[in-house]
XYZ file of C-alpha atoms in Angstrom:
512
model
C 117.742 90.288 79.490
C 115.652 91.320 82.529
C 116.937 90.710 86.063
C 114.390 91.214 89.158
C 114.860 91.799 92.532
C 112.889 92.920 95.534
C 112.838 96.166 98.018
C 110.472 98.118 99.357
C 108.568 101.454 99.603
C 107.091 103.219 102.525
C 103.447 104.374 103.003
C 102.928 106.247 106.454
C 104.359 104.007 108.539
C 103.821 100.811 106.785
C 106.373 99.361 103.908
C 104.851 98.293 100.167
C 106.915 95.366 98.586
C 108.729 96.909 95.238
C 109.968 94.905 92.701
C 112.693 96.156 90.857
C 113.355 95.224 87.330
C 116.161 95.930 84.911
C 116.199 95.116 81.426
C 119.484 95.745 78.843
C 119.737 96.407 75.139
C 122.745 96.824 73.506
C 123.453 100.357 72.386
C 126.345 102.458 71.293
C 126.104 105.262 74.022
C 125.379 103.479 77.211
C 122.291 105.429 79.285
C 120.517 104.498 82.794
C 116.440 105.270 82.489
C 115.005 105.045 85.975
C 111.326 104.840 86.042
C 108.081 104.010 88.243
C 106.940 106.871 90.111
C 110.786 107.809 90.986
C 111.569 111.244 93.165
C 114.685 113.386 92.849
C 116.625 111.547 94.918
C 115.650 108.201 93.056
C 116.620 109.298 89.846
C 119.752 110.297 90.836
C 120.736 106.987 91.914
C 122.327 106.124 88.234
C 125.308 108.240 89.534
C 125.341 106.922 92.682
C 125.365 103.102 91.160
C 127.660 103.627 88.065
C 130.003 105.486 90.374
C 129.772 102.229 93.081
C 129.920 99.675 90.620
C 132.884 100.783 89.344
C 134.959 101.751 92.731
C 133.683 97.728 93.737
C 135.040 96.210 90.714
C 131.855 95.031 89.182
C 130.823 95.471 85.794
C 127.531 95.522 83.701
C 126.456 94.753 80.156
C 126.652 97.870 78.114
C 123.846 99.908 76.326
C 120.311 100.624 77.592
C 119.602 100.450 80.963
C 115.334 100.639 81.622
C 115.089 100.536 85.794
C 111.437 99.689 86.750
C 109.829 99.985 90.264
C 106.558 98.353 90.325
C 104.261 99.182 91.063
C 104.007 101.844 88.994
C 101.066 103.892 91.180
C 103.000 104.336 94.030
C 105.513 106.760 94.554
C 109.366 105.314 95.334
C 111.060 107.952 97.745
C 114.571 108.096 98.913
C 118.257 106.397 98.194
C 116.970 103.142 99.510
C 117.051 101.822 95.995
C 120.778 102.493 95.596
C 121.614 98.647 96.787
C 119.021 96.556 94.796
C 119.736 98.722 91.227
C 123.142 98.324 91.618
C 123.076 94.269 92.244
C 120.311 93.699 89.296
C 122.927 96.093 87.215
C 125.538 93.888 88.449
C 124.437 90.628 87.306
C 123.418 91.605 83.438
C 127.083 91.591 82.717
C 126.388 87.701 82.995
C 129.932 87.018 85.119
C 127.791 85.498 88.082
C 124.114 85.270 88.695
C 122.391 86.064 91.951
C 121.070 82.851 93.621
C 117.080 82.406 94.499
C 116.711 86.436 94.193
C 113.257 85.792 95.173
C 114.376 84.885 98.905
C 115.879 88.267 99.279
C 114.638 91.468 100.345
C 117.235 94.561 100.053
C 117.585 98.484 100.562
C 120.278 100.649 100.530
C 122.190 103.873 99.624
C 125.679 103.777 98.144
C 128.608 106.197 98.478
C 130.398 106.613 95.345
C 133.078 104.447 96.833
C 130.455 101.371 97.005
C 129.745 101.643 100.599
C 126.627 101.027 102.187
C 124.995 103.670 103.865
C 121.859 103.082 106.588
C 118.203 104.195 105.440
C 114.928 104.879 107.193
C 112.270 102.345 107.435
C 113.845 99.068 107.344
C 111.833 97.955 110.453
C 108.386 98.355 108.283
C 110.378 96.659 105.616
C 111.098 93.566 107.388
C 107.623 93.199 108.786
C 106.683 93.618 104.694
C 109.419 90.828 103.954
C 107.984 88.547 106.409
C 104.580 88.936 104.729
C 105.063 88.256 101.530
C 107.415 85.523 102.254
C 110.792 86.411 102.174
C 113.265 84.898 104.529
C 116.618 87.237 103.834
C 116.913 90.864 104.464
C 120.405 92.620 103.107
C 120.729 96.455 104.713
C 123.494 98.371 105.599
C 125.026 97.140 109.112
C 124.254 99.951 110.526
C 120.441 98.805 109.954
C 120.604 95.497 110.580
C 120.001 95.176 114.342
C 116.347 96.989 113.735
C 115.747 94.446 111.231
C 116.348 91.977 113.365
C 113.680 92.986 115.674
C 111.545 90.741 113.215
C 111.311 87.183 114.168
C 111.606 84.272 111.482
C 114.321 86.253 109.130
C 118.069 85.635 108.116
C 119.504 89.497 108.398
C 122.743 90.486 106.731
C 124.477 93.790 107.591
C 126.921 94.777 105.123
C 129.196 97.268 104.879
C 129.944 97.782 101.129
C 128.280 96.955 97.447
C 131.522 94.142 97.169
C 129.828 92.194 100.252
C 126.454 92.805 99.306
C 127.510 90.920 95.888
C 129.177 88.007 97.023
C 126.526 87.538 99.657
C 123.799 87.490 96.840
C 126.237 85.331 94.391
C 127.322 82.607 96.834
C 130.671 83.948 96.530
C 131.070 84.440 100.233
C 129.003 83.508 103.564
C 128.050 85.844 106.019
C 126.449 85.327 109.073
C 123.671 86.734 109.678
C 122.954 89.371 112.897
C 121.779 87.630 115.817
C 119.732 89.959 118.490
C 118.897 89.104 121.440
C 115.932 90.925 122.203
C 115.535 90.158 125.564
C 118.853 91.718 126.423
C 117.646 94.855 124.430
C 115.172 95.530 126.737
C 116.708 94.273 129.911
C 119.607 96.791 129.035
C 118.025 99.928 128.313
C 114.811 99.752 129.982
C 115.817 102.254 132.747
C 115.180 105.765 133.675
C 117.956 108.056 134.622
C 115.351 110.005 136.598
C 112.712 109.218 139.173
C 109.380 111.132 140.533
C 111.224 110.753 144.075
C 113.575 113.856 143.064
C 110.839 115.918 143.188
C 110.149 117.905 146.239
C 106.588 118.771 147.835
C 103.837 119.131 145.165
C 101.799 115.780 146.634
C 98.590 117.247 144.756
C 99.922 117.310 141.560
C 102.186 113.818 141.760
C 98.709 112.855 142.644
C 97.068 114.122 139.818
C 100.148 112.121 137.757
C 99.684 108.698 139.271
C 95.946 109.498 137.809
C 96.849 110.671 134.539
C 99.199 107.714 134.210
C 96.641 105.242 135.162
C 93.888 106.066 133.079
C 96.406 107.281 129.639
C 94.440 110.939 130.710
C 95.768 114.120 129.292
C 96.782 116.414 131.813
C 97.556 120.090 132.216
C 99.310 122.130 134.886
C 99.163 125.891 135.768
C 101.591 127.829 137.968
C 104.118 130.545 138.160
C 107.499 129.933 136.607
C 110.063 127.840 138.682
C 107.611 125.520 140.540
C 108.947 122.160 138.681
C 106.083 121.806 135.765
C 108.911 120.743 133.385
C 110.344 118.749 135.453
C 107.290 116.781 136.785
C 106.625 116.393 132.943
C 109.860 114.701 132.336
C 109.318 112.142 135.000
C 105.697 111.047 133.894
C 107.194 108.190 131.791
C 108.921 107.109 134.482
C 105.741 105.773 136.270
C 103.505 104.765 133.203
C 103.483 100.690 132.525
C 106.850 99.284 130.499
C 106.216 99.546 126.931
C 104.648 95.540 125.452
C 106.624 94.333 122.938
C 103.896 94.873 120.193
C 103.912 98.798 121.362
C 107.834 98.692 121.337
C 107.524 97.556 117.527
C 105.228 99.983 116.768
C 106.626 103.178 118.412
C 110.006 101.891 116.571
C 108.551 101.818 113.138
C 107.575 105.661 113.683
C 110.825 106.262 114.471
C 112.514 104.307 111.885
C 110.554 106.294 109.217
C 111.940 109.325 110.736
C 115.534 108.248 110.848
C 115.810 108.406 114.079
C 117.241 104.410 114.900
C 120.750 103.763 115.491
C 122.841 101.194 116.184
C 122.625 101.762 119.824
C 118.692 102.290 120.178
C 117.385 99.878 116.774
C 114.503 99.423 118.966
C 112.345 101.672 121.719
C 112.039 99.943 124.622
C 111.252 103.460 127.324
C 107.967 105.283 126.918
C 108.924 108.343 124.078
C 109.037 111.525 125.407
C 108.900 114.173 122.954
C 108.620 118.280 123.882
C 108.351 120.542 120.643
C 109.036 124.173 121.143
C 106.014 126.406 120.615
C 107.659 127.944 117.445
C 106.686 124.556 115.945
C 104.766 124.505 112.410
C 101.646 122.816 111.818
C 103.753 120.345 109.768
C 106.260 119.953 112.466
C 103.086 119.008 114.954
C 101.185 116.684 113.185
C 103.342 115.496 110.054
C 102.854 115.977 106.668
C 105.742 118.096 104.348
C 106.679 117.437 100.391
C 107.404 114.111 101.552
C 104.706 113.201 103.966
C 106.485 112.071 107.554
C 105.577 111.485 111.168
C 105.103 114.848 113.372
C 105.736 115.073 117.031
C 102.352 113.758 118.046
C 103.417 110.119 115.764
C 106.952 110.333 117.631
C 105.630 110.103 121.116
C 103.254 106.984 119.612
C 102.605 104.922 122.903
C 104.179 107.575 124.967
C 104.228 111.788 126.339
C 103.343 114.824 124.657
C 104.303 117.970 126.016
C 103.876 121.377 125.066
C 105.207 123.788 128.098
C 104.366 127.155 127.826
C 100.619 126.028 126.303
C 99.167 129.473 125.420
C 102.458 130.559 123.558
C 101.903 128.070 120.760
C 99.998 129.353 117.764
C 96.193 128.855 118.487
C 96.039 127.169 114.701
C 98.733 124.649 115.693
C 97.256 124.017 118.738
C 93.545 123.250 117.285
C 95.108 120.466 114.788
C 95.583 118.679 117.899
C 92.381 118.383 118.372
C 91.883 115.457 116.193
C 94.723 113.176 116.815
C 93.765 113.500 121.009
C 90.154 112.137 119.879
C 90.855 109.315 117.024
C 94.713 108.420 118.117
C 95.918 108.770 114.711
C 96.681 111.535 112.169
C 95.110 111.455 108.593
C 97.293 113.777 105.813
C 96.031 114.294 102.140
C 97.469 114.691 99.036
C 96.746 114.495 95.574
C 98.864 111.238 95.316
C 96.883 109.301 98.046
C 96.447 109.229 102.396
C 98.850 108.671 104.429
C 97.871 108.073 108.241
C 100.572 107.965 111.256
C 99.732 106.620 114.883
C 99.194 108.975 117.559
C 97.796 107.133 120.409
C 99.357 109.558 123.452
C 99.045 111.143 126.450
C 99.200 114.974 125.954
C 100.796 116.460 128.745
C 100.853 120.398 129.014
C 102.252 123.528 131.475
C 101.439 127.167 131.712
C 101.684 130.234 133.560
C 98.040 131.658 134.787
C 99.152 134.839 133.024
C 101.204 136.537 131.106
C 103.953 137.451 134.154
C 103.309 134.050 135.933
C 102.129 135.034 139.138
C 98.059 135.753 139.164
C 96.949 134.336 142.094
C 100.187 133.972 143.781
C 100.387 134.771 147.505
C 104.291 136.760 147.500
C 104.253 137.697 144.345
C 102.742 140.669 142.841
C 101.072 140.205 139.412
C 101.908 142.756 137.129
C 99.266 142.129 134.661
C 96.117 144.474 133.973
C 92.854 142.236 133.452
C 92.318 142.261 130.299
C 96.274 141.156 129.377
C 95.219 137.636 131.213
C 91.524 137.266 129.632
C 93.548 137.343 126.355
C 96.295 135.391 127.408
C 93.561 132.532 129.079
C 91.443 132.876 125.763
C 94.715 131.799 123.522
C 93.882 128.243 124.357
C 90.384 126.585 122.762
C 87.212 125.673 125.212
C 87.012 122.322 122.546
C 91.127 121.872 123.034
C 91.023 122.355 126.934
C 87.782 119.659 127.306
C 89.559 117.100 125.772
C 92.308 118.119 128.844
C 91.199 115.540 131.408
C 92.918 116.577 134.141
C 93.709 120.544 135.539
C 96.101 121.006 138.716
C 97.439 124.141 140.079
C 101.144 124.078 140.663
C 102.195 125.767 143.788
C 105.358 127.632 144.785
C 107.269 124.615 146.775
C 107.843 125.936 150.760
C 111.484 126.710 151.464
C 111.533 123.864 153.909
C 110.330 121.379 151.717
C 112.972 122.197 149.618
C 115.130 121.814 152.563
C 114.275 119.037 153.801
C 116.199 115.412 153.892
C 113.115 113.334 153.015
C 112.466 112.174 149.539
C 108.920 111.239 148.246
C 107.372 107.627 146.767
C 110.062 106.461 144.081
C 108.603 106.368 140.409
C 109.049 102.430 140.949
C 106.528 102.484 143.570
C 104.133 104.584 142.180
C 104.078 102.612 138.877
C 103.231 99.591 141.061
C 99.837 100.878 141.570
C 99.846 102.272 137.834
C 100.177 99.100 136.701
C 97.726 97.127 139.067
C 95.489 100.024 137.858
C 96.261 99.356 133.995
C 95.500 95.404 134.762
C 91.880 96.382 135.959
C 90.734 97.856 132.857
C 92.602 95.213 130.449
C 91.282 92.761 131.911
C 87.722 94.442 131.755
C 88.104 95.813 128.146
C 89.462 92.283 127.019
C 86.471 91.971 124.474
C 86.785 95.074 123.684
C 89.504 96.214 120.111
C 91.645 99.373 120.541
C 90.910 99.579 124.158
C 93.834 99.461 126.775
C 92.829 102.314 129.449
C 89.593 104.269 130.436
C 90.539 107.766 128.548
C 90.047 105.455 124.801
C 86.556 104.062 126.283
C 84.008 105.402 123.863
C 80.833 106.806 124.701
C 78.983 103.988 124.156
C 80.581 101.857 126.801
C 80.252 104.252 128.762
C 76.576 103.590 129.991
C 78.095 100.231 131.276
C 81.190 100.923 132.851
C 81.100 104.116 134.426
C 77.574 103.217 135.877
C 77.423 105.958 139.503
C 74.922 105.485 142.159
C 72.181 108.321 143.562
C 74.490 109.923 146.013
C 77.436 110.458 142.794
C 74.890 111.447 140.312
C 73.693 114.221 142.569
C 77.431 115.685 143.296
C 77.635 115.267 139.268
C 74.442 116.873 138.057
C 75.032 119.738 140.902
C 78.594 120.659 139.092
C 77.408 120.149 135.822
C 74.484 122.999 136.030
C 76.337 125.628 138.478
C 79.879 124.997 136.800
C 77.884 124.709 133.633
C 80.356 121.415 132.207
C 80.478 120.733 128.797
C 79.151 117.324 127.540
C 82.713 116.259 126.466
C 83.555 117.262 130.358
C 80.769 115.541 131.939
C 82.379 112.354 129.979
C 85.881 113.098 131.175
C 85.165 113.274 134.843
C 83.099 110.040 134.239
C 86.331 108.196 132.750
C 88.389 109.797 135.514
C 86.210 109.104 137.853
C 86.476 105.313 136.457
C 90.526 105.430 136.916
C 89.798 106.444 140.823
C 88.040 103.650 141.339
C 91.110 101.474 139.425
C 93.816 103.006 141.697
C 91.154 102.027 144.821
C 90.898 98.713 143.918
C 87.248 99.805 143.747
C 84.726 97.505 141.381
C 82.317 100.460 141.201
C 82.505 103.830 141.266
C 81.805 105.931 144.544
C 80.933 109.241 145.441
C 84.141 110.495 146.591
C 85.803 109.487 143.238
C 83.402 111.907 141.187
C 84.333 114.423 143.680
C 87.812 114.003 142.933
C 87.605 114.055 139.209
C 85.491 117.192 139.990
C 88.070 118.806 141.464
C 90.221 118.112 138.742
C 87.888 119.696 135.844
C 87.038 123.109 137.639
C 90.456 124.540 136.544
C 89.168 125.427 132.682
C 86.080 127.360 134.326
C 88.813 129.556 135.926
C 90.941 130.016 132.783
C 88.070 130.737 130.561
C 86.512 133.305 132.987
């Protein structure tokens, strides 16, 4: 007898349909022979089943069990198997027999008690079940309101192997989880922080609205205490509200990553992610014994940021180099590729040396020359040009501190943001994998960051006594472009180029 049902595996963030077969012979000493590429955790899930069945009051034909996962190339990861082993195991005892199995996607773990316990990746699941024509998901309830994200399927949450059963049998309706994704985002869509708490620094909000508009990489320098962190914190507060196609996709990342509950099944706020710079190479970018998304994957469609820049290894900080340029990450093994999303905005804060105060005007520096040349040279020419934008964070005057007045609210500032982010849509409309001037490849570049005599001059003048790197001269082009957005301006002017000028002499400085 051979009973088949379907689940799934994951690949990167995308889910591979898996078919799971059992087949029984009789035998005197009963034995459970997973196979089909199975890891630790999957081979281990005889215990967990035999255990559940038995708690749940459901038995199984005796003798040999063979468990196969096809396909057989691709490696099946995690407990998520628990659920659909257990109901194929189920129904070659012959009592009852699951009805149109082939409607029915299902994952799982199971306690030894038979209850269902939540997994990671049912979102890419669903998406697969949709595809290949599935119409009923069965996850743990703790899952089930992230599978509902996925339009056009019947999702049952259940809470123990028993429900899971009569579900599949007919035994017993359920109804299936209704979400009402318009509520989702209505109701946690909000920000519990604005850009109007912060006090003084116009120059560098400036440089923010910028950054934001264009999706350019920023990076701020100044002494300790002057509100880098917390300017950081607030930059997602002002970028454009997350589509729903980017919502989906930031929430697959972190449903792979177990990092979905039943309070936040689907990201609807920009991600904001901020590693410490004792993060591993593995712990940037992704990758481990089984490959998963890194930091740069979990702020997908969202902000970066690395505070305290030149106190991250220099290795960890050249891998970077890579996802900033392509907007994904590529990890090899010997069983295959995996690739995550990355498509960010990198935003970064340092010290000018290594007490904090070179260049201040109260403060004393304490360091000796050479201590700041090394400290300054701990962070890549290569890594710093792809840095669009460099601002210098002041000390904040005592009576701005003071003072009563508060600055532009985030919700104003992202007005202009947005009317900015419209422009280049609507220009880059033809255009695939374009949403914002810092993705526009070179080769558009001749026709959309087109600058008249007067701006070419101010250009080629910084460019030879300022001596610019190519990959710079294209950066204060594209910023130069996101100028013009915020202005409202179809063309670029001379005062724009100036501005994105300004913003680029910074790494001279820091690499002198």
């Amino acid at each position: 007898m051979i009973v088949r049902v379907y689940s799934s595996a994951l690949l990167g963030v995308e889910a591979v349909e898996v078919e799971v077969e059992v087949s029984s012979f009789n035998a005197e000493k009963p034995a459970i022979n997973v196979v089909g590429l199975p890891d630790a955790a999957v081979r281990e899930s005889s215990q967990r089943v035999t255990s559940a069945l038995s708690t749940s009051a459901l038995t199984w034909a005796k003798g040999i069990k063979t468990v196969n996962l096809a396909p057989a190339d691709i490696k099946k990861e995690g407990p998520r198997y628990d659920l659909p082993i257990a109901l194929a195991l189920a129904e070659t005892a012959g009592d009852d027999t699951i009805q149109n199995a082939e409607r029915y996607s299902i994952a799982g773990e199971l306690a030894l008690d038979g209850l269902v316990r939540p997994v990671r990746g049912v979102l890419p699941m669903a998406i697969e079940a949709k595809r290949r024509g599935r119409t009923r998901l069965i996850v743990p309830s703790a899952n089930a309101a992230e599978a509902a994200i996925v339009e056009g399927l019947e999702v049952y949450g259940v809470e123990t192997l028993r429900d899971a059963w009569d579900l599949i049998t007919g035994q017993r309706m359920i109804a299936p989880y209704e979400l009402d994704r318009k509520q989702l985002f209505d109701t946690h869509r909000h920000y519990e922080i604005g850009l109007e708490d912060v006090k003084g620094q116009h120059q560098v909000k400036r440089a923010m609205e910028v950054a934001a508009a264009g999706g350019h990489n920023l990076l701020m320098v100044g002494p300790p205490g002057t509100g880098k962190s917390m300017m950081a914190k607030r930059l997602p507060t002002i970028l454009p509200d997350l589509t729903e196609e980017e919502a989906i996709d930031s929430t697959k990342v972190h449903s792979i990553a177990g990092l979905l509950g039943k309070e936040n099944a689907l990201v609807v706020t920009r991600p904001f992610r901020a590693p410490h710079h004792t993060i591993s190479d593995v712990g940037l970018l992704g990758g481990g014994t089984n490959p998963g998304p890194g930091e740069v994957s979990l702020a997908h469609n969202g902000v970066l940021f690395l505070d305290e820049l030149p106190e991250f290894r220099r290795q960890t900080l050249e891998v970077m180099r890579q996802p900033l340029e392509d907007g994904y990450v590529t990890i090899s093994r010997a069983a295959g590729t995996l690739t995550f999303p990355s498509r960010l905005m990198m935003v970064a804060a340092m010290n000018p040396c290594p007490c904090g105060y070179y260049g201040d005007p109260k403060r004393e520096c304490r360091c000796s020359p050479p201590q700041i040349e090394k400290y300054r040279q701990r962070i890549s020419g290569p890594l710093l040009d792809r840095i669009d934008l460099h601002v210098e964070v002041p000390m904040v005057e005592y009576r701005e501190l003071a003072s009563e007045e508060t600055g532009e609210s985030s919700a104003v500032v992202r007005s202009r943001v947005e009317a900015a982010r419209a422009r280049q849509l609507n220009r880059f409309s033809a255009a695939q994998n374009i949403s914002c001037n810092a993705s526009l490849p070179s080769k558009m570049m001749r026709e959309h960051c087109r600058i008249d005599a007067t701006a070419s001059g101010y250009l080629e003048h910084a460019m030879n006594d300022l001596h610019f790197s190519a990959r710079a001269h294209d950066r204060i082009l594209k910023v130069a472009r996101t100028l013009a957005d915020l202005a409202g301006c179809d063309g670029i002017q001379a005062e724009h180029i100036l501005e994105a000028i300004q913003y680029r002499t910074l790494d001279r400085k820091l690499m002198m």
